[in-house]
mmCIF file of C-alpha atoms and ligand atoms in Angstrom:
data_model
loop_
_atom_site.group_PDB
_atom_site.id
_atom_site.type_symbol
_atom_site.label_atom_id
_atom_site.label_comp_id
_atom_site.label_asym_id
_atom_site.label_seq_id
_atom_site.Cartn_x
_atom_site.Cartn_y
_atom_site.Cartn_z
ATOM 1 C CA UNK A 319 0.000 0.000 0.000
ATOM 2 C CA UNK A 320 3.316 2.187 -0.266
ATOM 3 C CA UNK A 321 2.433 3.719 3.299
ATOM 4 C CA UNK A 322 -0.342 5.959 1.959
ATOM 5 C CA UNK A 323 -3.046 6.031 4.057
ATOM 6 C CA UNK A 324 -5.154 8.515 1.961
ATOM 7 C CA UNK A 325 -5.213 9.381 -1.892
ATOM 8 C CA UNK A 326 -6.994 11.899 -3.624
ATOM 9 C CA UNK A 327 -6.539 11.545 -7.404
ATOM 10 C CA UNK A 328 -8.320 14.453 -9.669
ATOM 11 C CA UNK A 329 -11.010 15.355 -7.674
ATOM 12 C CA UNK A 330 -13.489 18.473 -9.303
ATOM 13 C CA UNK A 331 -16.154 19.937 -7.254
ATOM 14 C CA UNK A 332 -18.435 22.264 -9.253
ATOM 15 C CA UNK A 333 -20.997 24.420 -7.469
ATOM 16 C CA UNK A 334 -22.931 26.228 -10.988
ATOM 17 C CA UNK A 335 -20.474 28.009 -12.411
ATOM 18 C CA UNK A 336 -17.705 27.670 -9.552
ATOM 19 C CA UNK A 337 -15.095 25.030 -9.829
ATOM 20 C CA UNK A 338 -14.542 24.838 -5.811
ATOM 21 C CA UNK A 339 -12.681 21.718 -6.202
ATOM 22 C CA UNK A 340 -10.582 22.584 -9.593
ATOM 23 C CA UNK A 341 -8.520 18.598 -10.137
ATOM 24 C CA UNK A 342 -6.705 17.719 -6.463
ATOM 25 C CA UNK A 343 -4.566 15.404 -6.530
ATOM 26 C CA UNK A 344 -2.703 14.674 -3.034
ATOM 27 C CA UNK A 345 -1.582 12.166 -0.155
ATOM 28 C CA UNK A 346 -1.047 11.561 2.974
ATOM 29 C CA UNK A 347 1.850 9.327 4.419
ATOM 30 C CA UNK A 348 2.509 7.492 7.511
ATOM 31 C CA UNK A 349 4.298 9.231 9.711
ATOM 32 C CA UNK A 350 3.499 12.367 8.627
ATOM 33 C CA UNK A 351 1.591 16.177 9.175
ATOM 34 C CA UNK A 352 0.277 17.385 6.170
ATOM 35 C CA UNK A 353 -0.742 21.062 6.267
ATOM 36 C CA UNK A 354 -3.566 22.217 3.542
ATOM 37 C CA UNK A 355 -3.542 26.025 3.808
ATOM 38 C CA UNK A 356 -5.289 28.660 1.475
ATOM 39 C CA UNK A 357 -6.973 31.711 1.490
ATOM 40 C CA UNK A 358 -10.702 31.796 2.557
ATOM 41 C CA UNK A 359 -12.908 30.519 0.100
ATOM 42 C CA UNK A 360 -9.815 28.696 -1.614
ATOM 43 C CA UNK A 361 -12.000 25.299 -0.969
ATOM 44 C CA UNK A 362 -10.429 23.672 2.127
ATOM 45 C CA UNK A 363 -13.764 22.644 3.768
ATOM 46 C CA UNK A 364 -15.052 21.410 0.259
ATOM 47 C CA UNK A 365 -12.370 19.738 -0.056
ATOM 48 C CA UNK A 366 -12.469 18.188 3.419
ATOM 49 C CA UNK A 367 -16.017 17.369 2.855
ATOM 50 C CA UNK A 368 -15.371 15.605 0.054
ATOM 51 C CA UNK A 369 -12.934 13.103 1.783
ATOM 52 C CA UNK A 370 -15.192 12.800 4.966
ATOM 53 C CA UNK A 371 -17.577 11.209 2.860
ATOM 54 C CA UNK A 372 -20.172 14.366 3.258
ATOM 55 C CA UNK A 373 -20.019 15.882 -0.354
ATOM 56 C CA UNK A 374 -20.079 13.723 -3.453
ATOM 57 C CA UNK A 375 -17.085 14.789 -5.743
ATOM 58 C CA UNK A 376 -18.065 15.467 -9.722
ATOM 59 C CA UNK A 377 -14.959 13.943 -10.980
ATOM 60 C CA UNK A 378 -12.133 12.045 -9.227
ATOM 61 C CA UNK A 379 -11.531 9.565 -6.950
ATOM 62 C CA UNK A 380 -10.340 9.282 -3.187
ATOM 63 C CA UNK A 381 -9.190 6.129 -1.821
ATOM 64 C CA UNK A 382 -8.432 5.215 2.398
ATOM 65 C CA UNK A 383 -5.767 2.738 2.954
ATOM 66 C CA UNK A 384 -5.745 1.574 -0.600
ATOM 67 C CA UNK A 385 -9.409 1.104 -0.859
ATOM 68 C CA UNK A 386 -11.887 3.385 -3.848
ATOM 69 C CA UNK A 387 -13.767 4.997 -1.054
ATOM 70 C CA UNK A 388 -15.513 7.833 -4.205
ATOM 71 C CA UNK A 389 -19.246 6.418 -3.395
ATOM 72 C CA UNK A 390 -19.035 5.528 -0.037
ATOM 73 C CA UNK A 391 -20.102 7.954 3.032
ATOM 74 C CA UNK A 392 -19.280 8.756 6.403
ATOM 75 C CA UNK A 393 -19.836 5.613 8.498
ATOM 76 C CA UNK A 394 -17.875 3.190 5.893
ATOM 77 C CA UNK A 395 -14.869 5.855 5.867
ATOM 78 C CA UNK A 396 -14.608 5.857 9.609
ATOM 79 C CA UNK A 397 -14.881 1.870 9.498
ATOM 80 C CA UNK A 398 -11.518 1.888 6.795
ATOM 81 C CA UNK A 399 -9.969 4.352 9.136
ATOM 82 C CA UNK A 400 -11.147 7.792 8.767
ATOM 83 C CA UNK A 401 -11.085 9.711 11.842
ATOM 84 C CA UNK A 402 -11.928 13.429 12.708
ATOM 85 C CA UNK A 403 -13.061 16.646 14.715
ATOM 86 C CA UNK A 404 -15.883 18.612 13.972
ATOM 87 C CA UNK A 405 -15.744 22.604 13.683
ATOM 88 C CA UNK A 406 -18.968 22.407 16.224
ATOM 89 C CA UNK A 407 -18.326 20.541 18.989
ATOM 90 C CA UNK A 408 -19.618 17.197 19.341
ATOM 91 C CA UNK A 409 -18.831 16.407 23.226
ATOM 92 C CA UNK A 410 -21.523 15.941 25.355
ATOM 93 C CA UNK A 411 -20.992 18.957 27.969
ATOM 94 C CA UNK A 412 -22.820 17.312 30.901
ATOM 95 C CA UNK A 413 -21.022 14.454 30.837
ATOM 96 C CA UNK A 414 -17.337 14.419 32.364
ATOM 97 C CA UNK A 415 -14.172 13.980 30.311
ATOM 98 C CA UNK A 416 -13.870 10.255 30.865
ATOM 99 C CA UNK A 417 -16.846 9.777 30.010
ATOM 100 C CA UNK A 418 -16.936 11.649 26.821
ATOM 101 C CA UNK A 419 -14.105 9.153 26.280
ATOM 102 C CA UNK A 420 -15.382 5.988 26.850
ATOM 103 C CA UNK A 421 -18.821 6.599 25.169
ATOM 104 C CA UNK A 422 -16.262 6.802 21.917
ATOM 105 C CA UNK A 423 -14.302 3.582 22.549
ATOM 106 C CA UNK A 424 -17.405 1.523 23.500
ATOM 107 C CA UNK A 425 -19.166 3.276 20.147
ATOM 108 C CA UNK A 426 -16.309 1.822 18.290
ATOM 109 C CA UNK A 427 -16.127 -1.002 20.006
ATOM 110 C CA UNK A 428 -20.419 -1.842 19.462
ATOM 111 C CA UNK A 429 -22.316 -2.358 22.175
ATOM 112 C CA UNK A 430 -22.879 -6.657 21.273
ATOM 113 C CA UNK A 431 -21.114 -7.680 24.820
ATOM 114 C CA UNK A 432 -22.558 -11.354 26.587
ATOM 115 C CA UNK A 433 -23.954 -10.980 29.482
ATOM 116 C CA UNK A 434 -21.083 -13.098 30.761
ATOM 117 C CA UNK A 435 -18.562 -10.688 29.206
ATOM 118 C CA UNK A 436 -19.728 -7.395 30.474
ATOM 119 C CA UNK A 437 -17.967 -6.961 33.476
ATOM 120 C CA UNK A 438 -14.503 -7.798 31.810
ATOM 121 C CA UNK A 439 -16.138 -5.677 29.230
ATOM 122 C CA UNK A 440 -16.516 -2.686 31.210
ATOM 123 C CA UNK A 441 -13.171 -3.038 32.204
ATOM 124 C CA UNK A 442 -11.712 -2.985 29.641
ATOM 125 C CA UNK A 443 -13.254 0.234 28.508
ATOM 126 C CA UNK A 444 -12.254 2.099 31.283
ATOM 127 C CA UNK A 445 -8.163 0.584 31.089
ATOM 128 C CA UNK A 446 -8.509 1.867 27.545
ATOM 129 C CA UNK A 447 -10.300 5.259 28.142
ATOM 130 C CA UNK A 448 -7.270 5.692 31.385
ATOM 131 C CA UNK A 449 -4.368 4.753 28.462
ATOM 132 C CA UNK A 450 -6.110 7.582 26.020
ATOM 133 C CA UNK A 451 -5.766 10.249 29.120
ATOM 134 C CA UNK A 452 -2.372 8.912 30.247
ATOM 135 C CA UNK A 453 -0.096 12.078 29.570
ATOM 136 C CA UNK A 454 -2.737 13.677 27.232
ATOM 137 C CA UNK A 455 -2.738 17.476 29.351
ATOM 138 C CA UNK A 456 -6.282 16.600 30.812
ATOM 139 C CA UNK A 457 -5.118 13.778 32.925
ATOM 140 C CA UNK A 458 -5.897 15.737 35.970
ATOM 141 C CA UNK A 459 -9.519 16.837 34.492
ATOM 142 C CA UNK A 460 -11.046 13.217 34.052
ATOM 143 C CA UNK A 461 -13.907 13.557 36.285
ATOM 144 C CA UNK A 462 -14.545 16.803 35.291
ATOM 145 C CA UNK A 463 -17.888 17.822 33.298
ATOM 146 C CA UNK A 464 -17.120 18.992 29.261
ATOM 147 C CA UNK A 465 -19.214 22.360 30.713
ATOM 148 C CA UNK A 466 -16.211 23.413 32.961
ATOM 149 C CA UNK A 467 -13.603 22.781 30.356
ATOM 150 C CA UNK A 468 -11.521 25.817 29.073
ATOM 151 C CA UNK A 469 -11.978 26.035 25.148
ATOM 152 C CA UNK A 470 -8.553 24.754 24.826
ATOM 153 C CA UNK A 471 -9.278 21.742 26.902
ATOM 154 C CA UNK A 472 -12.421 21.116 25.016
ATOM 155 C CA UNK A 473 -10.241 20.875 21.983
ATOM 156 C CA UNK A 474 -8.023 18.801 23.037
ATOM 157 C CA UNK A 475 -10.961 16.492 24.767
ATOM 158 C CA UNK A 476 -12.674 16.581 20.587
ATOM 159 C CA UNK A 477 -8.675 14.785 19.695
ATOM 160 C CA UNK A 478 -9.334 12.400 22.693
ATOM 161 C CA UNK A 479 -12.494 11.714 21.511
ATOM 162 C CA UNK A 480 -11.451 11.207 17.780
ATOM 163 C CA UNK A 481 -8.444 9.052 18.788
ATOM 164 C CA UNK A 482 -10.867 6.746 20.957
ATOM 165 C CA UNK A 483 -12.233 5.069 17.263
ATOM 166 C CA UNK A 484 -8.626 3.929 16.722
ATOM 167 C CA UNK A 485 -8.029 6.034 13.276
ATOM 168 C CA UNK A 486 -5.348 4.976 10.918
ATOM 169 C CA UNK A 487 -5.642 9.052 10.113
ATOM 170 C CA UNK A 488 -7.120 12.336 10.685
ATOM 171 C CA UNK A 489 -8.640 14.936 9.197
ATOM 172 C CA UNK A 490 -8.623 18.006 11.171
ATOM 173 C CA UNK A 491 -10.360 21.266 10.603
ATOM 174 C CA UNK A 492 -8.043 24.158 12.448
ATOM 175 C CA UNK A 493 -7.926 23.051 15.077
ATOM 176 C CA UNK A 494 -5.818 26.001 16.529
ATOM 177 C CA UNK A 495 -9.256 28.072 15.673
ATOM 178 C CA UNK A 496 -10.471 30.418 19.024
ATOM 179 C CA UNK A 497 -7.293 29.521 21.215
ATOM 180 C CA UNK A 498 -4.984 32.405 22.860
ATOM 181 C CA UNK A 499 -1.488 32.137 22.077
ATOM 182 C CA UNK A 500 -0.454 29.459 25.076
ATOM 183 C CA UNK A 501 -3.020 26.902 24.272
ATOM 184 C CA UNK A 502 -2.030 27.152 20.587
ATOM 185 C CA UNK A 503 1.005 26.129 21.831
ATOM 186 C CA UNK A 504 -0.259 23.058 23.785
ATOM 187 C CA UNK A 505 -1.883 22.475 21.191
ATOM 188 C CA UNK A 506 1.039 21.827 18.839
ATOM 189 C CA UNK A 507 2.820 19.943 21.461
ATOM 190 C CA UNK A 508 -0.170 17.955 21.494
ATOM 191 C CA UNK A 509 -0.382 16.821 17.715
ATOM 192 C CA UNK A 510 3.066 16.750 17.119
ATOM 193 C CA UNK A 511 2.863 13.496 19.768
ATOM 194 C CA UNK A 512 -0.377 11.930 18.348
ATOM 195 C CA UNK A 513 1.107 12.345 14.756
ATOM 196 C CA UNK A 514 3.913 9.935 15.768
ATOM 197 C CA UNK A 515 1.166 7.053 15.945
ATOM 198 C CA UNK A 516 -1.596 8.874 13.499
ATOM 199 C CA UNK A 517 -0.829 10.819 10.422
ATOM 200 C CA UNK A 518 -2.585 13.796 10.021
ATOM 201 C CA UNK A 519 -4.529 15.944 6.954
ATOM 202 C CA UNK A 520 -4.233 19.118 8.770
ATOM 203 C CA UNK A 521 -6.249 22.413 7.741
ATOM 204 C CA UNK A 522 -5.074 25.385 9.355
ATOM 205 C CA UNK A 523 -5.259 29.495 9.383
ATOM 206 C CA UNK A 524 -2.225 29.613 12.237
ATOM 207 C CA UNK A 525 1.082 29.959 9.822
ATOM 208 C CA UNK A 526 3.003 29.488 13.133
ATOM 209 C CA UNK A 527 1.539 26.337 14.613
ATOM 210 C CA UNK A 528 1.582 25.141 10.731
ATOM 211 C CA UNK A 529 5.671 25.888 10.319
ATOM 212 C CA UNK A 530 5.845 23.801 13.468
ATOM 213 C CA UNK A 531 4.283 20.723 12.414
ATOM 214 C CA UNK A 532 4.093 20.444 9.138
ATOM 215 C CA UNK A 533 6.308 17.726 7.220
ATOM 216 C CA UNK A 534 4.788 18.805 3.974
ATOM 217 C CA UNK A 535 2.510 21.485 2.689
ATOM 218 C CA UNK A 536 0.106 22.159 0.069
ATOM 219 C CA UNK A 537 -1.819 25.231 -1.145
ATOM 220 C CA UNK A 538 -4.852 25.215 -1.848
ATOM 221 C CA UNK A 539 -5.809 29.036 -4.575
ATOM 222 C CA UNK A 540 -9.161 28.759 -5.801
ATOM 223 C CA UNK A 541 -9.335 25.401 -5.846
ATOM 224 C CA UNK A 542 -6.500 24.114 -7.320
ATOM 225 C CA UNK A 543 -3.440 23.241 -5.556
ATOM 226 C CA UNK A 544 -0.664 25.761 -6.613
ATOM 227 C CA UNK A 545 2.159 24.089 -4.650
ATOM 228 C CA UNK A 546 3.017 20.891 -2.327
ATOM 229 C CA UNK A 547 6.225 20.935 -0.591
ATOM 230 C CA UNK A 548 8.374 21.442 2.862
ATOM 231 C CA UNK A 549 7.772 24.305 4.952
ATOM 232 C CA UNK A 550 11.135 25.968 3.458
ATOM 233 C CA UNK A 551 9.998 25.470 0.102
ATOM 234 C CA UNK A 552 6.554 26.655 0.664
ATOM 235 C CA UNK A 553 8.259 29.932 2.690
ATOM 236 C CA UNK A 554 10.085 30.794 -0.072
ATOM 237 C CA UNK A 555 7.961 30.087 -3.023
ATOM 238 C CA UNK A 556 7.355 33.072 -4.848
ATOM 239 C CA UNK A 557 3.699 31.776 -6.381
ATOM 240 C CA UNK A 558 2.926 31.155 -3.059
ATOM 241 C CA UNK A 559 4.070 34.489 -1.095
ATOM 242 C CA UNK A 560 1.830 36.301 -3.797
ATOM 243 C CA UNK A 561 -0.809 34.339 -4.371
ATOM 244 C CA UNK A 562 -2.087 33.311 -0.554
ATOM 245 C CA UNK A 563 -0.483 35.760 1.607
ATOM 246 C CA UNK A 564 0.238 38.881 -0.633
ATOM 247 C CA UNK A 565 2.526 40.592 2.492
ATOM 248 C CA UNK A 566 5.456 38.970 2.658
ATOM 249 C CA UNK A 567 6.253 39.379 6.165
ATOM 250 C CA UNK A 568 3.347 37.362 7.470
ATOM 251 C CA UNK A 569 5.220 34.082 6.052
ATOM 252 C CA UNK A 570 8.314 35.015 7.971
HETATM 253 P P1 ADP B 1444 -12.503 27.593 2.407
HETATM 254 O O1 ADP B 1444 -12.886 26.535 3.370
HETATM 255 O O2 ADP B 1444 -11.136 27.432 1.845
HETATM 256 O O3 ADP B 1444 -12.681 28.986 2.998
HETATM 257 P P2 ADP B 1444 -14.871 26.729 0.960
HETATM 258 O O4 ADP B 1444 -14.604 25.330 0.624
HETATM 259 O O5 ADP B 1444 -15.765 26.993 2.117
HETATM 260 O O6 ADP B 1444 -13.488 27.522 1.146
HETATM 261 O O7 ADP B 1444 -15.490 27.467 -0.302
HETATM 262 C C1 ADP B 1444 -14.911 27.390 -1.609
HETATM 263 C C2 ADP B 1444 -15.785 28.115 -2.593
HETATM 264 O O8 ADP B 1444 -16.962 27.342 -2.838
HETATM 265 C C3 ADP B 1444 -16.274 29.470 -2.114
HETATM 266 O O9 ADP B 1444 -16.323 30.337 -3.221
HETATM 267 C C4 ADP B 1444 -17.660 29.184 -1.581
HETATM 268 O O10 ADP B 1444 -18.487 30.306 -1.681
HETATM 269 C C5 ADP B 1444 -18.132 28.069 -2.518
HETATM 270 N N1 ADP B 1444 -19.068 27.127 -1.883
HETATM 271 C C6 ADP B 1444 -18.813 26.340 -0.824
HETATM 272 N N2 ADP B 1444 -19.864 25.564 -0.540
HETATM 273 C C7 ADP B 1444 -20.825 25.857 -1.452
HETATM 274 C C8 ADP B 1444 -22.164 25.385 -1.712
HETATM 275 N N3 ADP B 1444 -22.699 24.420 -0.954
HETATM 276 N N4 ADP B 1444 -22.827 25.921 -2.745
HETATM 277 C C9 ADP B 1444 -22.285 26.881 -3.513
HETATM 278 N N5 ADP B 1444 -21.044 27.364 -3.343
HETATM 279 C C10 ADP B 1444 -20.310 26.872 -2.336
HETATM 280 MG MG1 MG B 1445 -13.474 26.660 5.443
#
């Protein structure tokens, strides 16, 4: 499978007249943080949408750990390995951390226990929900409710929660998006450890956190994908510096 977890190949998204999705063709590696960045309404969401399984490309195909995954949605993506976080929260704020957690390993897991097997069952799910918190930053906040949860712990609780379905790879939606400078920070500390286990397809507006990570980087300019390369190739490329950030000193 040549360690690719995800392939795009041509995809076109037309909305009318408006080629949102103008012929992407990209990957994503094990091992690896791959940053899409672009200006807004370059097409990162479509483009996300279209590999979550949410928005049926026009042309093109994508394909999850070798498998043609063009006609299938969400629920069969996540079962080959997608995972991801959602711009809108998805925790369940009266509920505590841990639990949050172990709702999302015993989701993945089904619920088609024997009797006989519950206990040992139950666990299990909490050995496995204790491993995901083990030296994850909210360690210390496991019995506390999602509604008393700084944003910044609520973002790193979505990861948590994405992790728990065992993904062979993420997709993440900037996740940096609404945190102050220190919990961006976190933040990166936080995905630069889960990437060593889980590749991730990372959109982002934070150029900073995005230098950090980032093994390679593509650019997305109305829809088509203007460059792919390291973050000193994508610094100094000229098409790029004019095209998606127009003042030079905000790539510095
Ligand atoms: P980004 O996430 O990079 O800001 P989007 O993917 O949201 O960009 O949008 C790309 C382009 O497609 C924009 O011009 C946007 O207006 C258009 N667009 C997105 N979704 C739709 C839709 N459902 N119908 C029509 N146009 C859309
Ligand atoms: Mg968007």
């Amino acid at each position: 499978m040549s360690g690719r977890v995800l392939e795009v190949e041509g995809l076109v998204k037309r909305f009318g007249g408006l080629t949102a999705t103008d012929h992407v063709t990209l990957d994503l590696k094990r091992g690896e943080i791959h940053a899409l960045i672009g200006p807004n309404g370059a097409g990162k969401s479509t483009l996300i949408n279209q590999l979550c399984g949410e928005l049926p490309p026009d042309e093109g195909e994508v394909r999850i750990m070798g498998r043609d995954v063009t006609r299938l949605g969400v629920p069969e993506r996540v079962a080959l390995g997608l995972g991801r976080t959602f711009q809108i929260t998805s925790l369940l704020t009266e509920m505590t951390v841990a639990e949050n957690i172990a709702l999302a390993v015993q989701a993945r897991r089904g619920g088609n226990f024997r009797l006989f097997d519950r206990l040992r069952g139950r666990r299990d799910l909490w050995a496995e929900t204790e491993a995901l918190l083990r030296g994850s930053g909210l360690e210390a906040r496991a019995d506390v409710r999602v509604s008393g949860l700084s944003h910044g712990e609520k973002k790193q609780l979505e990861l948590l929660v994405a992790l728990a379905g065992k993904p062979a790879f993420l997709l993440l939606d900037e996740p940096m998006a609404g945190l102050g400078h220190s919990e961006s920070q976190e933040m990166v500390q936080v995905l630069r450890r889960i990437a060593a286990d889980v590749p991730m397809l990372l959109v982002e507006h934070d150029m900073e956190a995005v230098f950090a990570l980032a093994t390679r980087i593509s650019v997305l300019v109305y829809g088509r994908i203007i460059a792919t390369g390291s973050v000193e190739e994508i610094r100094n490329h000229p098409e790029v510096r004019e095209a998606y950030l127009g003042q030079e000193d905000e790539l510095c």
